[in-house]
C-alpha positions as a Python dict, from the first residue, in 0.01 Angstrom:
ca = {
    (1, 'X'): (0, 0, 0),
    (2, 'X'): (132, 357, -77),
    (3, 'X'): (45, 668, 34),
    (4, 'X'): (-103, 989, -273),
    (5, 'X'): (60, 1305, -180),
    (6, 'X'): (-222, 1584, -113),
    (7, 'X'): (-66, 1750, -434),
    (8, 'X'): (266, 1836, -522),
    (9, 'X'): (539, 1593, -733),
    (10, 'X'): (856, 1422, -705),
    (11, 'X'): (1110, 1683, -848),
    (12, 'X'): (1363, 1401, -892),
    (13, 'X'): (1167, 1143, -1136),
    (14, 'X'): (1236, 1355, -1461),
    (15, 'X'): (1632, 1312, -1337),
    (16, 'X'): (1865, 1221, -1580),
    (17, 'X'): (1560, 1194, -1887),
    (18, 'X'): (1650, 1357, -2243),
    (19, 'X'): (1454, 1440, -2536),
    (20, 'X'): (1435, 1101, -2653),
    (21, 'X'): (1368, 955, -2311),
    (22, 'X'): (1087, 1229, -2281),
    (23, 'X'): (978, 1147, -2655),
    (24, 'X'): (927, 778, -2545),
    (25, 'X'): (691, 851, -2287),
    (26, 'X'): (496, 1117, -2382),
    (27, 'X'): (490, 990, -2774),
    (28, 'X'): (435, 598, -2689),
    (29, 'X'): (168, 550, -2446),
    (30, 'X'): (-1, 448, -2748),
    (31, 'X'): (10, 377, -3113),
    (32, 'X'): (284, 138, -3069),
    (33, 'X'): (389, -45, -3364),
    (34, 'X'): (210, -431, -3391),
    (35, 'X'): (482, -559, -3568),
    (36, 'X'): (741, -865, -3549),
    (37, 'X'): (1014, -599, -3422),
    (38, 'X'): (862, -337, -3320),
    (39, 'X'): (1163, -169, -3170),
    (40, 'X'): (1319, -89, -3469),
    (41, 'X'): (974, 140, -3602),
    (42, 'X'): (1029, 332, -3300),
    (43, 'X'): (1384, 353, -3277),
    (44, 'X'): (1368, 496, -3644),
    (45, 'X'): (1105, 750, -3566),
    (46, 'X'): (1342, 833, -3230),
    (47, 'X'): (1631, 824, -3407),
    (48, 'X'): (1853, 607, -3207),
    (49, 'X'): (1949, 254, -3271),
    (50, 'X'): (1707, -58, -3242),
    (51, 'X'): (1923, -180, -2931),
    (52, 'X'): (1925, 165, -2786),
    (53, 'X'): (1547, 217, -2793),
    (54, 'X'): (1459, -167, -2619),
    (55, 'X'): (1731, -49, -2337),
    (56, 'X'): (1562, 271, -2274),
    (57, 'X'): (1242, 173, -2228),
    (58, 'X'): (1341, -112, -1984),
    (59, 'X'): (1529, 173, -1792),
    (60, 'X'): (1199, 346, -1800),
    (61, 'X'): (1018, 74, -1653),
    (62, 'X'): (1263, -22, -1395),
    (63, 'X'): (1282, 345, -1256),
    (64, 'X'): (914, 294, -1252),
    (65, 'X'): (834, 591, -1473),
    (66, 'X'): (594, 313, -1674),
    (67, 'X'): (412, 61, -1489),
    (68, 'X'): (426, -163, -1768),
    (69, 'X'): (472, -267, -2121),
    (70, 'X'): (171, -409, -2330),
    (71, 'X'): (-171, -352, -2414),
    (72, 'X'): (-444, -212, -2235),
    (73, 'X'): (-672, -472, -2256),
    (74, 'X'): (-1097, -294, -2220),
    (75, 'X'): (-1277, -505, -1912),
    (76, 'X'): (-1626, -438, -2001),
    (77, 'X'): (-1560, -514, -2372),
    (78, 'X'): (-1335, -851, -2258),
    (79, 'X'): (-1594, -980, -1976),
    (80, 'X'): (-1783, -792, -1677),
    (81, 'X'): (-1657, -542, -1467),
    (82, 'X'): (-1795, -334, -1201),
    (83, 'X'): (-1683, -67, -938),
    (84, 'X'): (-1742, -86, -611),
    (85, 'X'): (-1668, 34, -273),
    (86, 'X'): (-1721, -48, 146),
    (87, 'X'): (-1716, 148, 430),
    (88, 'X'): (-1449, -11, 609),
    (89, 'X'): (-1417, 67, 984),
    (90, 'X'): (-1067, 228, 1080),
    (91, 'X'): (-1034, -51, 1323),
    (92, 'X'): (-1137, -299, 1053),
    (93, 'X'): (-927, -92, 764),
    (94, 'X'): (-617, -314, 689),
    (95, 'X'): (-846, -650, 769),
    (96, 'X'): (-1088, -527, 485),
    (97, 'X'): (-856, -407, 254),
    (98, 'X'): (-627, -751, 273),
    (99, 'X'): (-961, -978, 227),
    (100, 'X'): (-1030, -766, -107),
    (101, 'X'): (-699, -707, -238),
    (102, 'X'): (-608, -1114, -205),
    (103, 'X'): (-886, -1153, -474),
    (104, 'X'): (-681, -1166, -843),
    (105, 'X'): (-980, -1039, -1001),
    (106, 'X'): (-933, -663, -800),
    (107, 'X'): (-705, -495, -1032),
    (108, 'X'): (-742, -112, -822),
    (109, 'X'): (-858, -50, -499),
    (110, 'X'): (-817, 274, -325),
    (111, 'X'): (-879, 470, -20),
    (112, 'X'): (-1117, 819, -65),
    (113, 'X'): (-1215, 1070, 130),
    (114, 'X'): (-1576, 969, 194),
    (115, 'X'): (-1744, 723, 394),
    (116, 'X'): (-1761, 476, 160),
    (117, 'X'): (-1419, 466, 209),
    (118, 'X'): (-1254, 190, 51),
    (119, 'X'): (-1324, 193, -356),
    (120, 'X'): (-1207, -97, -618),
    (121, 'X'): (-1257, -272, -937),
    (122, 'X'): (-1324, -613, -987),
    (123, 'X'): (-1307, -750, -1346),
    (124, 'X'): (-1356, -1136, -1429),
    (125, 'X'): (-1414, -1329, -1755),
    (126, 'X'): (-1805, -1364, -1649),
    (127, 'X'): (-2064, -1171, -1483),
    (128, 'X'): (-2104, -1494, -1279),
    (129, 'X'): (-1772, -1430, -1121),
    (130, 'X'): (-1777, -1088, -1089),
    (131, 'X'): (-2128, -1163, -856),
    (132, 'X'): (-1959, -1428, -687),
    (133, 'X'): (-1658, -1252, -607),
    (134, 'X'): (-1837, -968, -457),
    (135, 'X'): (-2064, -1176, -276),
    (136, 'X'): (-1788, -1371, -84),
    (137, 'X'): (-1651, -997, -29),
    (138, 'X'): (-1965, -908, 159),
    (139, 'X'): (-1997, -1228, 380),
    (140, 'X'): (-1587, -1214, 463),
    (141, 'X'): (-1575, -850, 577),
    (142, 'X'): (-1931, -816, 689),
    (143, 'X'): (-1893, -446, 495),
    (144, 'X'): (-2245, -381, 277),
    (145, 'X'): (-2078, -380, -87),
    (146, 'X'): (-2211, -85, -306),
    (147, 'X'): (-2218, -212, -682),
    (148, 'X'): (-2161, 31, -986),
    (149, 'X'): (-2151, -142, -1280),
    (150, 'X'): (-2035, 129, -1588),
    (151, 'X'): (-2343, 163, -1817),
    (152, 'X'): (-2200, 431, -2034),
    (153, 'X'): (-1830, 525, -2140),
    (154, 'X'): (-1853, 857, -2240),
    (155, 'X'): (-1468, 895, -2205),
    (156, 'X'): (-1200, 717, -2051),
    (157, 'X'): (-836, 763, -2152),
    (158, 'X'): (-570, 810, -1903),
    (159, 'X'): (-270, 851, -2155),
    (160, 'X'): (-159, 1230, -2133),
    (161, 'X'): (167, 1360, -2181),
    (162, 'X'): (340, 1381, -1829),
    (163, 'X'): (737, 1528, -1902),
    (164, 'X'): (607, 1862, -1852),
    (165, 'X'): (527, 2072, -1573),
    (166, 'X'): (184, 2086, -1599),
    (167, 'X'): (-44, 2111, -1270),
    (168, 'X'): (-344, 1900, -1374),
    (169, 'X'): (-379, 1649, -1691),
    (170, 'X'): (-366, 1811, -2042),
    (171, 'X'): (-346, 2154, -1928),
    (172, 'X'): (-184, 2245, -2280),
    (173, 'X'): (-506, 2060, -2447),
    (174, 'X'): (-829, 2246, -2552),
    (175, 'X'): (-1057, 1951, -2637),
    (176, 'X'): (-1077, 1561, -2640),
    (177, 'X'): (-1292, 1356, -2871),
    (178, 'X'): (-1554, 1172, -2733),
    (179, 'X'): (-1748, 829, -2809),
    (180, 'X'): (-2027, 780, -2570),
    (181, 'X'): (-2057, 377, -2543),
    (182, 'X'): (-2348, 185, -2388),
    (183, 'X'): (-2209, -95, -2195),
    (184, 'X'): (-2401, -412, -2114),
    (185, 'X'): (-2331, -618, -1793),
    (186, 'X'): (-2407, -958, -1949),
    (187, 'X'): (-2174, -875, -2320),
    (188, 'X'): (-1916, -1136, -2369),
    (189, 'X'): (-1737, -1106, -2668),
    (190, 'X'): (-1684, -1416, -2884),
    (191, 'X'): (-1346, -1501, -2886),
    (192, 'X'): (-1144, -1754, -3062),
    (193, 'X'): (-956, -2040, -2885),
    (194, 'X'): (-605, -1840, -3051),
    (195, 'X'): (-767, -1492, -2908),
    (196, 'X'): (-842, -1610, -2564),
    (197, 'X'): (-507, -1760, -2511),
    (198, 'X'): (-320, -1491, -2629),
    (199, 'X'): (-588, -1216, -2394),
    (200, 'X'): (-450, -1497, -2127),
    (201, 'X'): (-58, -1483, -2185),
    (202, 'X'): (-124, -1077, -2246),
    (203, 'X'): (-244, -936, -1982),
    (204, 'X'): (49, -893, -1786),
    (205, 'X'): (168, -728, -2047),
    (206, 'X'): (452, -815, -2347),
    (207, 'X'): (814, -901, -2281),
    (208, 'X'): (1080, -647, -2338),
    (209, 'X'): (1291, -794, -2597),
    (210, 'X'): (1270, -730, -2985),
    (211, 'X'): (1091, -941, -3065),
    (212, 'X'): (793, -931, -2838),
    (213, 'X'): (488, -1087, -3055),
    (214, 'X'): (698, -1336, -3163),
    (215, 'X'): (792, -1445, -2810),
    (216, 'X'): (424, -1406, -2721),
    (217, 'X'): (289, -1628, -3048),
    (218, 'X'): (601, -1926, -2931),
    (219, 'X'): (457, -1913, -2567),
    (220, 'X'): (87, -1979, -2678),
    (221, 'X'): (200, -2235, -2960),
    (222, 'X'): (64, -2015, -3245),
    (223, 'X'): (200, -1881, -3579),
    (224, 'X'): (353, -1499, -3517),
    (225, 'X'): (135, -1403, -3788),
    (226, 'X'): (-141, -1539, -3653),
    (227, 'X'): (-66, -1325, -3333),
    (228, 'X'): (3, -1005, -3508),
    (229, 'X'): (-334, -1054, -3660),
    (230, 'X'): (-498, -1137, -3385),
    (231, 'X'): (-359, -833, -3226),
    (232, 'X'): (-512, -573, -3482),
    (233, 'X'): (-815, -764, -3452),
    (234, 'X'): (-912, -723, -3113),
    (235, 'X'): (-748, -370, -3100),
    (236, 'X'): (-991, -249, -3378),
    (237, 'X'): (-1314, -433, -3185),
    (238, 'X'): (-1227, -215, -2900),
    (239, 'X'): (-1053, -565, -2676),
    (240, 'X'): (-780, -342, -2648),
    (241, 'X'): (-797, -26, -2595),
    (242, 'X'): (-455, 93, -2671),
    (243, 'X'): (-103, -27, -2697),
    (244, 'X'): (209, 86, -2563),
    (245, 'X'): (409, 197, -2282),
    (246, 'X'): (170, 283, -1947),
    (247, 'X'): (292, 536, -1748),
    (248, 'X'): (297, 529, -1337),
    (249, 'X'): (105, 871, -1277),
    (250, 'X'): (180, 871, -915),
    (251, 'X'): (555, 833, -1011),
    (252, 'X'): (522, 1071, -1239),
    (253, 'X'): (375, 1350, -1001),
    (254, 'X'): (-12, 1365, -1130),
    (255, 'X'): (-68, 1180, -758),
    (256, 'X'): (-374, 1434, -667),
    (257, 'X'): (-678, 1266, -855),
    (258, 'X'): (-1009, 1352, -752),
    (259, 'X'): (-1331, 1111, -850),
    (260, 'X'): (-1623, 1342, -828),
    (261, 'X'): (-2001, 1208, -866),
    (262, 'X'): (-2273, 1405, -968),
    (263, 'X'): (-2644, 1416, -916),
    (264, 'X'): (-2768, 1475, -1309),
    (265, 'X'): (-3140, 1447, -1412),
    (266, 'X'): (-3157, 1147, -1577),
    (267, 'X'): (-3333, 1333, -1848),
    (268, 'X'): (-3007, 1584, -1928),
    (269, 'X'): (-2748, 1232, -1833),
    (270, 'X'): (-2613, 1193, -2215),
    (271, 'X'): (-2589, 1620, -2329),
    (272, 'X'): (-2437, 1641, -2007),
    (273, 'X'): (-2181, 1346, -2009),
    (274, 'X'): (-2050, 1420, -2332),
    (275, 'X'): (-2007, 1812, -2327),
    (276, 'X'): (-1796, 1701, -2082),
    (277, 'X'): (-1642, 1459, -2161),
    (278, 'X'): (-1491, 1647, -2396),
    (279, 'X'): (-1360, 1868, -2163),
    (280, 'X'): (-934, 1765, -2183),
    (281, 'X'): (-855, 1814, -1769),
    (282, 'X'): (-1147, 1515, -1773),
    (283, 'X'): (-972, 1201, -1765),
    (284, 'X'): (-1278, 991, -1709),
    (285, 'X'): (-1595, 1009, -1766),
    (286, 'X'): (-1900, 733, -1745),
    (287, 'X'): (-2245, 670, -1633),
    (288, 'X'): (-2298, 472, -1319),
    (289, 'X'): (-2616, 344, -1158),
    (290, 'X'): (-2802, 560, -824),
    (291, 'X'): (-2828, 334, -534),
    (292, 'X'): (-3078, 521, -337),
    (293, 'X'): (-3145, 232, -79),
    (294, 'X'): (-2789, 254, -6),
    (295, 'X'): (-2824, 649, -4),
    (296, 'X'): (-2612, 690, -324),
    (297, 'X'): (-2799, 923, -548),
    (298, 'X'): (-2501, 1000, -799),
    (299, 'X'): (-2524, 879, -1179),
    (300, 'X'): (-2240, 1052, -1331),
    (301, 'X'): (-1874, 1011, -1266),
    (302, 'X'): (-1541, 1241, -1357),
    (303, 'X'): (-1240, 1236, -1276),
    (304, 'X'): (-926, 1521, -1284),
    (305, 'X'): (-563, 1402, -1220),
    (306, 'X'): (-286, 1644, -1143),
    (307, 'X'): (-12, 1719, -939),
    (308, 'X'): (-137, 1953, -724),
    (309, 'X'): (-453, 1892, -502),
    (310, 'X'): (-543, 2282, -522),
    (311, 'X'): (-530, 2270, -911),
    (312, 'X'): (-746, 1962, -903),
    (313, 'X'): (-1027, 2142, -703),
    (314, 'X'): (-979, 2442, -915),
    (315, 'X'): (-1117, 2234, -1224),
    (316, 'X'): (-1390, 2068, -1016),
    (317, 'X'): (-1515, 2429, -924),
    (318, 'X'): (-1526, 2505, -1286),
    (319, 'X'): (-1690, 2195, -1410),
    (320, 'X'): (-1955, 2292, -1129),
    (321, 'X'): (-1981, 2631, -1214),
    (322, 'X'): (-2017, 2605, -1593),
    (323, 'X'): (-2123, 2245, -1668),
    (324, 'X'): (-2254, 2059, -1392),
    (325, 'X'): (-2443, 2285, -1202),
    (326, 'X'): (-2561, 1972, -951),
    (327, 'X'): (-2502, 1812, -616),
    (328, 'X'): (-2173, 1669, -619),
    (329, 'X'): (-1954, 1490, -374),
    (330, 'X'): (-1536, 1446, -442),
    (331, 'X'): (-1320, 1177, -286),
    (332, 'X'): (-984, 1217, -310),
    (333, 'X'): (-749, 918, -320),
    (334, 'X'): (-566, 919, -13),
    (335, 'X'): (-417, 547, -42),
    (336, 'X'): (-336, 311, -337),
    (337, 'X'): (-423, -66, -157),
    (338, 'X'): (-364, -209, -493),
    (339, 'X'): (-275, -155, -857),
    (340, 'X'): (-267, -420, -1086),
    (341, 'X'): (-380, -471, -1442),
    (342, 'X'): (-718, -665, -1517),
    (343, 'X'): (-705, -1038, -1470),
    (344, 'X'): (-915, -1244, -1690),
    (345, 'X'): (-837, -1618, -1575),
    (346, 'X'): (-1155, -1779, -1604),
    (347, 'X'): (-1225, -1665, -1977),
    (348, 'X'): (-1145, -2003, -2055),
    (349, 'X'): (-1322, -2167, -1819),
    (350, 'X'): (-1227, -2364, -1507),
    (351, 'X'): (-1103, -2062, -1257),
    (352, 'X'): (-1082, -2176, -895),
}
């Protein structure tokens, strides 16, 4: 577990970075090349060697500046996924948080500033298991479980340039495009014995070595072809969302992030949701069910990142002011509990 900063960054991360360091992680969070070597695309378009451009970016990762290397696989596209939160007793707090966080299928779970304290994600191959999961989380911690499934994307992208000194996400940005997306609870997509292994062996992430599709195709027994295919495939059907390096924001000083749920009539949710969506200091943006018998009346969700906590609540207070002019509540993340990517085990059938 780690504690966010209240705002304010790490001076020292951007230590010792270059143009082509800072070109690598502000120019490959995405878009990277699905090809057998890959490395030499981007060490063309950097302008170092093949060798030099591989080293870098395990440098990268290892000073933690990116979390990973990979896709970013879509949950409610790949199986079901929900959000949810407790209100863990302080007593009760590290008890609770162990209990959810030694489930695989919670990939994030953090602390906020609210009394539903403790708030995470759990994403499995099934709605089935996503039910389960949460049950069993109920009955072990004896904490009342408040589901919210996503039932529209308007716009979720956390890739934003970070080697900069900007004090909230894509300060320098005047707009973002937007694709509002219904999402069902009980989609599965139909996948192919070749795609579900290879979702399987990916979502971890690739290997750092040349040659990573290849090495990915020879651990699932499949033609590299096949892979690469495969690859653009479920990139274009939305499977993946994007492909690249994925930064560590908290590393990387954006450690103030506000969620902030709104009270929107139901009648004004989409107009709403995508005017601001669009809005580029919104990093996420989504539709999310009222609970009133568990006192939640909220249907909308945002969320502003940055690296300063005052800066953060200076964006709320205009989103308030001239967009959302609702009830709104805004939890802070005080504590990351856990951080992982998606799991998606049982897509094949026979998880424990």
């Amino acid at each position: 577990m780690s504690s966010l900063g209240a705002g304010g960054s790490d001076e020292d991360w951007r230590a010792g970075l270059d143009d082509v360091d800072a070109a690598l992680v502000d120019g490959y969070q995405s878009g990277f090349p699905v090809v057998e070597e890959p490395f030499r695309v981007v060490a063309t378009d950097l302008g170092v060697e093949e060798a030099e451009a591989l080293e870098r970016v395990r440098t990268l990762r290892e000073r933690g500046v990116f979390r990973r290397f990979g896709a970013v696989l879509n949950p409610p596209v790949i199986g079901s996924s929900t959000l949810a939160a407790v209100s863990a007793p302080e007593d009760r707090f590290e008890e609770v948080a162990e209990v959810i966080n030694g489930y695989r299928q919670v990939n994030h779970n953090y602390r906020r500033s609210h009394e539903w304290n403790m708030w995470f994600v759990v994403t499995a191959g099934s709605r089935e298991t996503r039910d389960r999961i949460l049950e069993e989380i109920e009955a072990r911690t004896g904490c009342e479980v408040l589901v919210l499934p996503m039932l529209t994307d308007f716009y979720i992208d956390l890739e934003f340039p970070v080697v900069n000194g900007d004090r909230f996400a894509r300060e320098s940005l005047s707009e973002t495009e937007v694709d509002a997306t219904r999402i069902s609870e009980e989609a599965t997509a139909d996948f192919s014995d070749l795609e579900r292994r290879l979702l399987l062996e990916i979502q971890d992430g690739f290997p750092l070595t040349r040659t990573p599709y290849r090495d990915v195709a020879d651990a699932i027994d499949a033609p590299v072809d096949d892979v690469l295919a495969a690859v653009k495939r479920l990139r274009d059907n939305g499977c993946i969302k994007r492909i690249g390096c994925v930064v560590n924001h908290l590393v990387t000083g954006f450690d103030a992030n506000c969620m902030v749920v709104w009270d929107v009539p139901d009648e004004e949710l989409d107009e709403r949701g995508e005017a601001v969506g669009a809005l580029p200091y919104v990093t996420l943006c989504y539709h999310r069910p009222r609970r009133p018998e568990q006192d939640w009346p909220y249907n909308l969700f945002t969320m502003v990142h940055g690296r300063e906590a005052a800066a953060v609540d200076a964006k709320v207070d205009e989103l308030a002011g001239e967009h959302l002019p609702f009830e709104h509540e805004r939890l802070f993340s005080t504590e990351t509990l856990k951080q992982t990517g998606a799991r998606y085990d049982d897509i094949v059938g026979g998880e424990e």
